[in-house]
DNA sequence: ACAATTATTGACAGCGCTACCATCGGATTG
DNA sequence: CAATCCGATGGTAGCGCTGTCAATAATTGT
């Protein structure tokens, strides 16, 4: 015969059905569509399941039904707090649904992303959430061959693979700089770390706002590809000061850098915002709490996660949104660090 | 007949085998154990796979082989930075192996944990990593019925389900307090948020160290079950000051709280460490960068993640470690915030 | 040169579940 | 009262892959 006998202890759906006195297919329906069963059978199956301690075999289910109830989520980093909030939204809105979340981490590697997408494809997820809009041609091809709804999150742009939820990093960067300019600052430095595509677009917002005010100067810019840390904020700021000692404001591409700048100012006895205005990005929780409180651009990360999942589930279940691209915008949270007059 | 014809475009292993001129089972072996094939067949299968764009069906594989190559990781939070580091270790050491990581988030809910473990069980993972040692009886039963290696991480204790990697939170808390006592502080406050089991044990370390010095006083303690934030650190500290105005040090169960306390001191013009010594826990990156730099207890989170996976894979592949419990210890990172004399 | 061993390969059956259709009793209708 | 419909249930036939073991080819030793 084929293979060794099924372990005696193993409970299959057949056993459950037998005990409940129904056919296997009825027992199967108990899990997928209990309303379709008569109350009496439903109860009989239910107690049989409990009595035998039946655990459905997901692989068999997936094989027979050609689908799974997994939503894949591909993000570039777990260390970056930004994604923690997105994921909270994702988990919150998947809870209560039949779908379970499977998380994958590219660590900002294009190759890793392709590999993960390939892995997901082999698993036939019900839907997929991916970060950003700068997938490689190869990744995009995989996504398009995937035969399931896909939501791109964190930013919006032209030609979505399928759906998108995000905001314009360019606009957000531009708005931040406009605000600083309004405060009367003229020499606004730019501090950037891990220049991923979204950070790059924030930079473009900075650049264009500065150019529009005829204040653009390459000396005001310090960037690195190194991952962001608070300490790095201090280091980069020191570099910036060395190359442009006359700066009166700094725009940091994220809040960790901004906090690092604040600490460095404290170390150098520079007053914030008196000597220097600081504006961060993301509006992490600590920004409001710092002394002085730090201005930042709030991005609706939690909502992004929520909407991404909601839209995805709707699409999976055939209720496609009429508008595939959802712009969640941003809010400039103006605080002490960028309002010199209030000091 | 059974069901509608397989979609014409669908490539199965059989098709690959046919094109390569081998039997399906040989093609199958190409994926699982390529060394077993002769070089010529290996090349033939390889090019057939590429030509047809074959994507293996993981569900079928899992069903036929009774296993998967998934390592499940169950953690209580993604918002908490602590786990980001653990996960970095997990991902780093799973990379290059055949196993892929599946992450699940209990959000500190016991029920959610049980639900997730049940889900994992139905998926027959190759191995499982779970956080902490305080599983419910039910969760523990699921883990034990799981028929795969299990590693508990973040802390160590008696009677592991299988393996453990972590450190003693009690000892760490005790050591932190001992250090503060050595600095001459006597009225050491305790600030705690989200009192999960590990935080609870840090508290016990605090309590016993204080009792040993005959300095224990319930008025020195402020805790809440609310999740941790920097802002909360400030709030709790204000409460603490109200109830014990004469404190000369604070031990915070995590670094976010400690940062919040520092900001609150700045707001109140209290000098750190002159008026108040501050010690945090976890040694997140920003602690070294704060002004003054903040003392903390460094926990080897990255290494915890790495070892958890390494041990797990070894166990999966039959190379069980001789010692199932690995204590990674901790280091007290003494900085300005707790060394008054150096100010 | 021949048996003994080892490396490759293949045939077969079936993993546990569900899609598809058929069935069947009973309620509804004209 | 037959015709119609509908909700509940079941039978059959795989889904795509791999475990088992047997068969064959290649290699080695004596």
XYZ file of C-alpha atoms (C1' of nucleotides) in Angstrom:
746
model
C 0.000 0.000 0.000
C 0.873 3.659 -0.222
C 2.170 4.783 3.103
C 2.070 3.943 6.708
C -1.358 3.907 8.212
C -2.715 7.216 9.436
C -1.767 7.587 13.068
C -4.602 6.111 15.055
C -5.019 9.276 17.089
C -5.548 11.499 14.086
C -9.027 12.925 13.776
C -10.264 13.719 10.308
C -13.427 15.368 9.214
C -14.766 11.929 8.344
C -14.530 10.831 11.948
C -16.367 13.911 13.083
C -19.067 13.313 10.497
C -19.417 9.696 11.532
C -19.807 10.574 15.182
C -22.308 13.278 14.359
C -24.177 10.943 12.050
C -23.863 13.180 9.004
C -21.935 13.058 5.775
C -18.425 14.523 5.627
C -19.579 17.281 3.351
C -22.144 18.404 5.870
C -19.495 18.480 8.539
C -17.352 20.500 6.179
C -20.137 22.998 5.704
C -20.384 23.353 9.431
C -17.108 25.223 9.324
C -17.568 27.239 6.204
C -21.227 28.097 6.235
C -22.918 26.975 9.426
C -26.154 28.785 8.575
C -26.722 26.325 5.784
C -27.151 23.489 8.274
C -30.289 22.703 10.162
C -30.023 23.558 13.803
C -30.063 19.948 14.904
C -27.187 18.889 12.658
C -25.266 21.971 13.536
C -25.420 21.059 17.183
C -24.553 17.443 16.518
C -21.492 18.382 14.496
C -20.485 20.981 17.018
C -20.454 18.526 19.870
C -18.682 15.910 17.778
C -15.956 18.422 16.969
C -15.541 19.221 20.620
C -15.658 15.620 21.739
C -12.985 14.514 19.320
C -10.892 17.659 19.564
C -10.930 17.957 15.827
C -8.419 20.336 14.238
C -9.074 21.090 10.582
C -6.201 20.585 8.198
C -5.612 23.910 6.530
C -3.410 22.474 3.824
C -6.075 20.064 2.699
C -8.634 22.802 2.770
C -6.453 25.084 0.698
C -5.678 22.342 -1.773
C -9.268 21.353 -2.278
C -10.691 24.848 -2.359
C -7.925 26.612 -4.281
C -7.773 29.407 -1.791
C -6.718 30.380 1.676
C -7.917 32.904 4.178
C -4.594 34.565 4.598
C -3.859 38.194 3.941
C -0.185 38.750 3.270
C 1.408 41.968 4.441
C 4.793 42.974 3.092
C 6.584 45.786 4.912
C 10.178 46.944 4.744
C 10.931 47.164 8.453
C 9.746 46.169 11.855
C 12.263 48.355 13.638
C 10.700 51.472 12.185
C 7.928 52.602 14.504
C 5.948 53.867 11.599
C 5.004 50.379 10.572
C 4.019 49.364 14.045
C 1.112 51.778 13.832
C 0.135 50.617 10.386
C 0.163 47.073 11.618
C -1.998 47.927 14.571
C -4.583 49.150 12.115
C -4.151 46.060 10.015
C -4.597 43.713 12.939
C -7.495 45.669 14.362
C -9.511 45.517 11.226
C -8.653 41.934 10.368
C -9.793 40.828 13.769
C -13.305 39.570 13.653
C -12.988 38.777 9.986
C -12.244 35.260 8.815
C -8.872 36.299 7.489
C -5.587 35.958 9.257
C -2.577 38.157 8.707
C 0.748 36.882 7.539
C 3.538 39.375 7.902
C 6.698 39.493 5.857
C 9.641 41.811 6.255
C 11.782 42.869 3.305
C 14.204 44.897 5.404
C 14.304 47.420 2.606
C 15.721 44.859 0.223
C 14.331 44.714 -3.275
C 15.520 41.159 -3.708
C 14.032 40.080 -0.452
C 10.755 41.590 -1.563
C 10.755 39.574 -4.760
C 11.550 36.435 -2.843
C 8.750 37.063 -0.381
C 6.245 37.826 -3.098
C 7.157 34.594 -4.813
C 6.624 32.759 -1.560
C 3.270 34.421 -1.105
C 2.238 33.548 -4.612
C 2.888 29.902 -3.906
C 0.582 30.177 -0.939
C -2.319 31.662 -2.840
C -3.238 34.316 -0.289
C -6.708 35.791 -0.351
C -5.198 39.244 -0.648
C -1.956 41.114 -0.342
C -0.805 44.398 1.154
C 2.532 45.771 0.010
C 4.432 48.851 1.034
C 5.060 51.652 -1.406
C 4.750 52.064 -5.100
C 8.309 51.410 -6.195
C 8.231 47.706 -6.789
C 10.699 46.313 -9.299
C 9.401 45.233 -12.672
C 9.785 41.675 -11.524
C 7.880 42.248 -8.279
C 5.155 44.029 -10.146
C 4.861 41.145 -12.538
C 4.493 38.739 -9.642
C 1.855 40.955 -8.068
C -0.073 41.132 -11.281
C 0.099 37.386 -11.831
C -1.195 36.838 -8.370
C -4.828 36.580 -9.048
C -5.878 38.228 -5.804
C -6.587 41.789 -4.725
C -3.541 43.860 -3.838
C -3.348 47.066 -1.838
C -0.302 49.294 -1.932
C 0.079 51.371 1.202
C 2.051 54.284 2.655
C 1.867 56.459 -0.406
C -0.159 57.115 -3.478
C 0.816 57.584 -7.076
C -0.012 56.818 -10.659
C -0.935 53.370 -11.957
C -1.745 51.295 -8.894
C -1.293 47.568 -9.231
C -4.818 47.353 -7.914
C -5.688 49.571 -4.933
C -3.779 52.162 -2.940
C -4.050 53.808 0.454
C -1.646 56.521 1.449
C -0.768 60.140 1.080
C 1.593 62.338 -0.851
C 4.990 62.491 0.763
C 5.904 65.251 -1.630
C 3.007 67.420 -0.484
C 3.778 66.661 3.142
C 7.406 67.688 2.743
C 6.369 70.798 0.875
C 3.837 71.718 3.562
C 6.373 71.287 6.345
C 8.806 73.633 4.655
C 6.086 76.149 3.871
C 5.256 76.236 7.536
C 8.867 76.819 8.535
C 9.202 79.555 5.956
C 6.135 81.213 7.383
C 7.883 81.335 10.724
C 10.473 83.536 9.099
C 13.259 80.994 8.839
C 15.448 81.261 5.762
C 18.277 78.792 6.144
C 16.392 75.544 6.542
C 18.520 72.435 6.742
C 17.434 69.012 5.526
C 18.392 65.906 7.459
C 17.753 62.536 5.876
C 18.613 58.939 6.712
C 17.743 55.750 4.895
C 16.641 57.534 1.776
C 13.915 55.143 0.719
C 11.574 56.221 -2.091
C 9.136 57.885 0.271
C 11.836 59.824 2.050
C 13.129 60.780 -1.365
C 9.784 62.320 -2.211
C 9.727 64.249 1.033
C 13.070 65.597 0.006
C 11.634 66.675 -3.335
C 8.921 68.546 -1.460
C 11.630 70.278 0.572
C 13.677 71.064 -2.488
C 10.815 72.529 -4.467
C 9.544 74.589 -1.553
C 13.012 75.999 -1.019
C 13.482 76.670 -4.707
C 10.122 78.389 -4.889
C 11.373 80.721 -2.160
C 14.745 81.027 -3.864
C 16.364 79.668 -0.748
C 17.604 76.333 -2.004
C 21.222 75.610 -1.184
C 22.897 72.193 -1.423
C 24.952 73.028 1.647
C 21.793 72.819 3.686
C 21.403 69.138 2.933
C 22.836 66.208 4.845
C 21.717 62.690 4.082
C 22.903 59.148 4.558
C 21.706 55.716 3.591
C 22.338 54.420 7.097
C 19.205 53.400 9.023
C 17.713 56.026 11.230
C 18.490 56.356 14.914
C 18.181 59.136 17.446
C 21.922 59.200 17.843
C 22.313 59.549 14.110
C 20.121 62.647 14.254
C 22.683 64.267 16.493
C 25.573 63.224 14.295
C 23.987 64.411 11.090
C 23.042 67.669 12.727
C 26.638 68.204 13.770
C 27.655 67.640 10.151
C 25.024 70.068 9.010
C 26.179 72.739 11.434
C 29.725 72.293 10.222
C 28.753 72.828 6.624
C 26.138 75.537 7.212
C 26.683 77.230 10.595
C 24.044 79.834 9.878
C 21.021 77.543 9.704
C 17.950 78.666 11.573
C 15.783 75.580 11.112
C 16.026 71.857 10.377
C 13.550 69.598 8.665
C 14.164 65.972 9.626
C 12.716 63.209 7.491
C 11.596 61.434 10.618
C 11.040 61.975 14.285
C 13.967 59.954 15.558
C 16.326 62.287 13.787
C 14.410 65.264 15.148
C 14.777 64.010 18.688
C 18.484 63.478 18.078
C 18.747 67.055 16.881
C 16.959 68.299 19.969
C 19.372 66.430 22.217
C 22.329 67.751 20.271
C 20.993 71.287 20.699
C 20.722 70.707 24.418
C 24.294 69.497 24.429
C 25.417 72.608 22.564
C 23.277 74.937 24.633
C 21.394 75.990 21.555
C 17.887 77.141 22.277
C 14.983 75.547 20.435
C 13.203 77.217 18.736
C 15.125 80.420 19.534
C 18.343 79.464 17.802
C 16.897 76.689 15.736
C 13.470 75.526 14.706
C 12.969 71.767 14.411
C 10.357 69.923 12.406
C 10.107 66.161 12.250
C 8.013 63.722 10.280
C 5.469 61.055 11.284
C 4.434 62.538 14.599
C 5.418 59.660 16.787
C 3.981 59.780 20.212
C 6.981 61.281 21.966
C 7.031 64.421 19.834
C 4.240 66.072 21.800
C 5.942 65.204 25.033
C 9.438 66.502 24.344
C 10.707 69.742 25.861
C 10.142 71.846 23.894
C 7.382 69.917 22.169
C 8.387 69.067 18.626
C 6.514 69.982 15.478
C 5.891 67.121 13.119
C 3.829 65.967 10.181
C 1.211 63.550 11.358
C 0.534 60.713 8.997
C -2.524 58.596 9.494
C -0.749 55.331 9.790
C -3.266 53.477 11.866
C -6.028 54.468 9.493
C -3.885 53.418 6.593
C -3.632 49.930 8.008
C -7.327 49.794 8.750
C -8.419 50.975 5.360
C -5.962 48.776 3.541
C -7.470 45.698 5.130
C -11.051 46.847 4.806
C -10.645 47.637 1.135
C -8.850 44.382 0.583
C -11.483 42.266 2.253
C -14.194 44.099 0.363
C -12.402 43.409 -2.887
C -11.829 39.758 -1.978
C -15.512 39.388 -1.348
C -16.470 41.101 -4.556
C -17.317 44.538 -3.232
C -14.679 46.577 -4.980
C -14.464 50.212 -3.938
C -15.478 52.588 -6.691
C -12.308 54.590 -6.137
C -9.190 52.406 -6.019
C -6.882 55.116 -4.669
C -7.525 56.457 -1.192
C -5.652 59.570 -0.084
C -5.549 59.797 3.686
C -3.625 63.052 3.748
C -1.535 64.354 6.630
C -1.697 67.037 9.287
C 0.996 69.449 10.247
C 1.193 69.340 14.034
C 2.640 72.706 14.897
C 4.302 72.778 18.300
C 6.814 74.795 20.231
C 9.892 73.684 18.322
C 8.899 75.618 15.227
C 7.125 78.653 16.622
C 9.793 81.070 17.820
C 7.341 83.827 18.691
C 5.635 81.727 21.306
C 8.806 81.267 23.363
C -16.819 14.400 -13.515
C -15.654 16.076 -10.344
C -15.102 19.722 -11.077
C -14.379 22.087 -13.853
C -11.249 21.374 -15.747
C -8.054 22.753 -14.306
C -7.468 26.159 -15.784
C -5.525 25.607 -18.968
C -2.756 27.954 -17.913
C -2.064 26.167 -14.662
C 1.310 24.505 -14.479
C 1.629 21.472 -12.277
C 4.634 19.461 -11.373
C 3.476 16.859 -13.877
C 3.816 19.325 -16.711
C 7.299 20.228 -15.633
C 8.215 16.571 -15.408
C 6.817 15.884 -18.835
C 8.742 18.737 -20.418
C 11.915 17.661 -18.667
C 11.343 14.052 -19.659
C 11.397 12.707 -16.132
C 8.841 11.319 -13.739
C 6.907 13.688 -11.492
C 8.582 12.324 -8.422
C 11.983 13.154 -9.821
C 10.840 16.666 -10.509
C 9.581 16.803 -6.958
C 12.938 15.764 -5.670
C 14.520 18.552 -7.644
C 13.010 20.970 -5.145
C 13.504 19.084 -1.966
C 16.793 17.354 -2.459
C 18.471 18.409 -5.682
C 21.698 16.610 -4.814
C 19.908 13.320 -5.219
C 19.431 13.957 -8.943
C 21.997 13.351 -11.587
C 23.404 16.529 -12.984
C 21.755 16.076 -16.345
C 18.258 15.624 -14.956
C 18.773 18.421 -12.562
C 19.515 20.772 -15.409
C 16.640 19.487 -17.464
C 14.164 20.002 -14.647
C 15.631 23.362 -13.843
C 15.121 24.668 -17.339
C 11.643 23.180 -17.559
C 10.703 24.961 -14.347
C 11.973 28.215 -15.729
C 10.398 27.750 -19.118
C 6.965 27.027 -17.727
C 7.202 29.466 -14.841
C 6.235 26.729 -12.469
C 5.140 27.760 -8.979
C 4.912 24.891 -6.512
C 1.681 24.515 -4.616
C 2.555 24.741 -0.960
C -0.785 23.437 0.204
C -0.409 20.263 -1.796
C 3.103 19.858 -0.556
C 2.043 20.313 3.042
C -0.841 17.923 2.644
C 1.229 15.194 1.091
C 4.251 15.575 3.319
C 2.494 16.304 6.604
C 4.712 19.258 7.318
C 5.557 22.792 6.368
C 8.655 24.908 6.482
C 7.120 27.653 8.513
C 8.350 28.846 11.869
C 5.587 30.527 13.803
C 6.465 33.447 16.040
C 3.963 34.636 18.617
C 4.645 37.987 20.241
C 2.404 40.233 22.306
C 3.067 43.535 20.565
C 4.496 45.139 17.499
C 4.244 48.637 18.894
C 6.699 47.782 21.603
C 10.190 48.443 20.286
C 11.547 45.624 22.318
C 10.083 43.074 19.966
C 11.353 44.823 16.896
C 14.871 43.937 17.968
C 13.964 40.373 18.775
C 12.393 40.050 15.384
C 15.438 41.427 13.683
C 17.379 38.595 15.226
C 14.720 36.120 14.218
C 14.695 37.259 10.624
C 18.443 37.462 10.410
C 18.969 33.924 11.487
C 16.098 32.466 9.527
C 17.420 34.014 6.377
C 19.411 31.545 4.400
C 17.604 28.666 6.012
C 14.754 26.919 4.263
C 12.299 28.132 6.855
C 10.093 31.142 6.572
C 8.784 33.154 9.485
C 5.152 33.629 10.208
C 4.443 36.312 12.729
C 1.403 36.524 14.954
C 0.488 39.263 17.384
C -1.494 38.563 20.523
C -1.688 42.212 21.601
C -1.211 41.044 25.151
C -4.437 39.089 25.039
C -4.484 35.631 26.516
C -7.485 34.674 24.449
C -5.925 35.942 21.289
C -2.874 33.857 22.079
C -4.941 30.721 22.401
C -6.706 31.482 19.158
C -3.434 32.055 17.353
C -1.875 28.897 18.732
C -4.868 26.940 17.556
C -4.480 28.472 14.136
C -0.818 27.567 14.089
C -1.563 24.035 15.137
C -3.879 23.645 12.173
C -1.014 24.736 9.966
C 1.476 22.252 11.298
C 4.436 24.597 11.554
C 7.937 23.191 11.645
C 8.571 25.021 14.892
C 7.169 27.685 17.134
C 8.514 30.622 19.100
C 6.325 32.062 21.810
C 6.819 34.972 24.135
C 7.102 34.461 27.850
C 6.449 31.634 30.210
C 2.979 32.505 31.445
C 0.844 30.679 28.948
C -2.603 29.636 30.097
C -3.204 25.981 30.834
C -5.095 25.794 27.581
C -2.301 27.434 25.569
C 0.223 25.170 27.150
C -1.850 22.157 26.246
C -1.995 23.312 22.646
C 1.749 23.849 22.605
C 2.369 20.416 24.010
C 0.032 18.771 21.538
C 1.779 20.495 18.717
C 4.282 17.903 17.828
C 6.981 20.385 16.876
C 9.815 22.076 18.749
C 8.837 25.154 20.736
C 11.047 27.926 22.066
C 9.868 30.312 24.738
C 11.640 33.634 24.623
C 12.112 36.853 26.598
C 12.505 35.218 29.940
C 13.518 32.004 31.610
C 11.922 29.972 34.326
C 11.071 26.527 35.563
C 9.534 23.815 33.405
C 9.953 24.948 29.821
C 7.469 23.596 27.316
C 10.509 22.608 25.328
C 13.309 25.192 25.048
C 13.840 28.676 26.449
C 15.962 31.701 25.652
C 15.856 34.734 27.867
C 17.014 36.230 31.101
C 15.766 36.830 34.612
C 13.670 39.963 34.827
C 13.725 39.622 38.563
C 17.502 39.698 38.684
C 17.586 42.610 36.263
C 15.175 44.638 38.365
C 17.117 43.770 41.491
C 20.407 44.778 39.891
C 19.026 48.110 38.724
C 17.859 48.976 42.215
C 21.118 47.817 43.764
C 22.940 50.197 41.473
C 20.708 53.116 42.422
C 21.151 52.305 46.094
C 24.898 52.335 45.628
C 24.593 55.879 44.325
C 23.252 56.834 47.720
C 19.607 57.224 46.782
C 17.108 56.148 49.403
C 13.662 57.088 48.179
C 13.518 55.216 44.899
C 10.223 55.394 43.059
C 8.867 52.659 40.833
C 7.011 53.538 37.639
C 5.223 50.782 35.796
C 2.855 50.603 32.850
C 1.253 47.599 31.225
C 2.131 45.263 34.017
C 2.653 42.136 31.977
C 4.246 39.126 33.690
C 7.774 40.189 32.850
C 7.231 43.703 34.141
C 5.714 42.139 37.221
C 8.898 40.236 37.847
C 10.988 43.366 37.435
C 8.783 44.867 40.082
C 9.466 41.942 42.351
C 13.176 42.570 41.889
C 12.611 46.197 42.862
C 10.496 45.245 45.841
C 12.933 42.714 47.212
C 15.922 44.999 46.734
C 14.119 47.775 48.548
C 12.990 45.472 51.320
C 16.495 44.130 51.706
C 17.602 47.726 52.298
C 14.613 48.357 54.537
C 13.540 51.135 52.205
C 10.388 49.643 50.766
C 7.403 51.973 50.850
C 4.170 51.469 48.899
C 3.941 55.209 48.379
C 6.933 54.977 46.097
C 5.036 52.874 43.618
C 2.890 54.057 40.723
C 1.654 51.617 38.162
C -1.060 51.347 35.544
C -2.268 48.738 33.132
C -2.398 51.287 30.322
C 0.086 50.687 27.486
C 3.354 52.505 27.753
C 4.052 55.848 26.123
C 6.557 58.595 26.692
C 3.765 60.957 27.650
C 2.515 58.444 30.176
C 5.953 58.483 31.785
C 5.497 62.155 32.515
C 2.008 61.667 33.857
C 2.923 58.788 36.115
C 5.921 60.701 37.371
C 3.692 63.619 38.274
C 1.504 61.212 40.221
C 4.528 59.797 41.928
C 5.798 63.224 42.927
C 2.406 64.043 44.345
C 2.374 60.974 46.495
C 6.062 60.982 47.442
C 7.578 64.459 46.962
C 10.829 63.423 48.566
C 11.911 60.823 46.008
C 15.481 60.992 44.850
C 15.388 58.377 42.107
C 12.976 56.599 39.781
C 13.180 53.159 38.285
C 11.036 52.925 35.166
C 10.028 49.532 33.852
C 10.885 50.648 30.373
C 12.733 53.338 28.500
C 9.729 55.166 27.129
C 8.606 55.936 30.630
C 12.123 57.005 31.524
C 12.224 59.450 28.646
C 8.866 60.816 29.715
C 10.213 61.312 33.214
C 13.239 63.141 31.847
C 11.010 65.488 29.856
C 8.820 66.075 32.877
C 11.889 66.948 34.926
C 12.918 69.440 32.270
C 9.461 70.929 32.429
C 9.712 71.231 36.203
C 13.285 72.472 36.151
C 14.389 69.482 38.137
C 17.978 68.552 37.530
C 18.844 65.017 36.501
C 20.622 63.364 38.203
C 21.081 66.150 40.759
C 17.516 66.236 42.019
C 16.511 62.886 40.635
C 18.268 59.824 39.315
C 16.543 57.993 36.472
C 16.995 54.384 35.408
C 15.116 52.786 32.568
C 14.849 49.289 31.211
C 15.705 47.699 27.837
C 18.314 50.195 26.736
C 16.651 51.356 23.587
C 18.880 53.238 21.277
C 17.877 56.747 22.318
C 18.886 56.257 25.947
C 22.551 56.840 25.232
C 21.732 59.915 23.231
C 19.482 61.752 25.689
C 20.695 64.752 27.676
C 21.678 63.703 30.220
C 22.273 60.199 28.902
C 19.959 57.741 30.593
C 20.985 54.666 32.536
C 19.205 51.487 31.525
C 19.319 47.729 31.698
C 20.424 46.341 28.384
C 18.700 43.172 27.382
C 20.096 41.110 24.561
C 17.011 41.133 22.428
C 18.629 40.667 19.064
C 20.600 37.716 20.351
C 17.464 36.309 21.882
C 15.816 36.269 18.482
C 18.858 34.777 16.834
C 19.316 32.016 19.352
C 15.640 31.199 19.471
C 15.631 30.472 15.757
C 18.950 28.698 15.734
C 17.952 26.411 18.571
C 14.609 25.813 16.960
C 16.008 24.883 13.590
C 18.558 22.629 15.236
C 15.787 20.895 17.126
C 13.617 20.595 14.020
C 16.484 18.938 12.253
C 17.188 16.594 15.105
C 20.142 18.370 16.676
C 18.664 19.200 20.043
C 20.796 21.422 22.263
C 22.055 19.612 25.354
C 20.843 22.478 27.520
C 17.251 23.484 26.739
C 17.335 26.728 28.727
C 19.632 29.515 27.566
C 20.183 32.480 29.849
C 21.366 35.491 27.887
C 21.631 37.749 30.916
C 21.584 41.541 30.891
C 23.973 44.435 31.345
C 23.457 47.493 33.455
C 24.381 50.455 31.267
C 25.321 53.098 33.776
C 25.083 56.605 32.363
C 24.779 60.182 33.563
C 21.189 59.996 34.742
C 22.060 57.783 37.681
C 25.525 58.976 38.668
C 25.087 62.198 40.659
C 28.754 62.548 41.523
C 29.747 62.855 37.875
C 27.569 65.929 37.325
C 34.153 -11.363 -15.103
C 30.505 -11.573 -11.719
C 28.307 -10.623 -7.481
C 27.500 -7.067 -4.237
C 26.654 -2.628 -3.345
C 25.163 1.973 -4.135
C 23.179 5.797 -6.724
C 19.050 7.091 -9.559
C 14.627 6.760 -10.906
C 9.790 5.541 -11.133
C 4.884 3.435 -9.946
C 1.444 3.672 -6.944
C -1.595 5.230 -3.707
C -3.418 8.550 -0.936
C -2.819 13.020 2.262
C -7.847 15.483 4.167
C -10.644 18.303 2.311
C -14.191 20.620 -0.866
C -16.512 21.731 -5.781
C -19.937 20.137 -8.335
C -23.972 18.184 -9.052
C -27.799 15.124 -7.714
C -31.251 14.049 -4.548
C -34.999 14.304 -1.513
C -38.569 15.806 1.380
C -41.640 19.304 2.307
C -43.659 23.917 1.628
C -45.929 26.742 -1.809
C -48.732 27.535 -5.692
C -52.392 27.469 -9.269
C -53.806 17.433 -6.218
C -50.066 17.735 -9.387
C -46.450 21.012 -10.522
C -42.982 23.830 -8.811
C -39.614 25.421 -5.958
C -36.382 25.609 -2.245
C -33.482 24.424 1.578
C -30.911 20.678 3.409
C -28.050 16.845 2.518
C -25.104 13.467 0.280
C -22.048 10.940 -3.501
C -18.295 11.262 -6.363
C -14.129 12.675 -7.875
C -10.428 14.882 -7.568
C -6.979 19.247 -5.749
C -1.182 18.720 -6.627
C 1.988 16.807 -4.305
C 5.094 13.270 -1.807
C 6.073 8.695 1.202
C 7.055 4.185 0.435
C 9.223 0.818 -1.752
C 10.564 -1.568 -5.802
C 13.191 -1.432 -10.032
C 16.884 -0.221 -12.698
C 21.487 1.636 -13.777
C 26.074 2.567 -12.362
C 29.935 1.496 -9.573
C 32.973 -1.193 -6.900
C 35.561 -5.132 -5.075
C 37.626 -9.514 -5.572
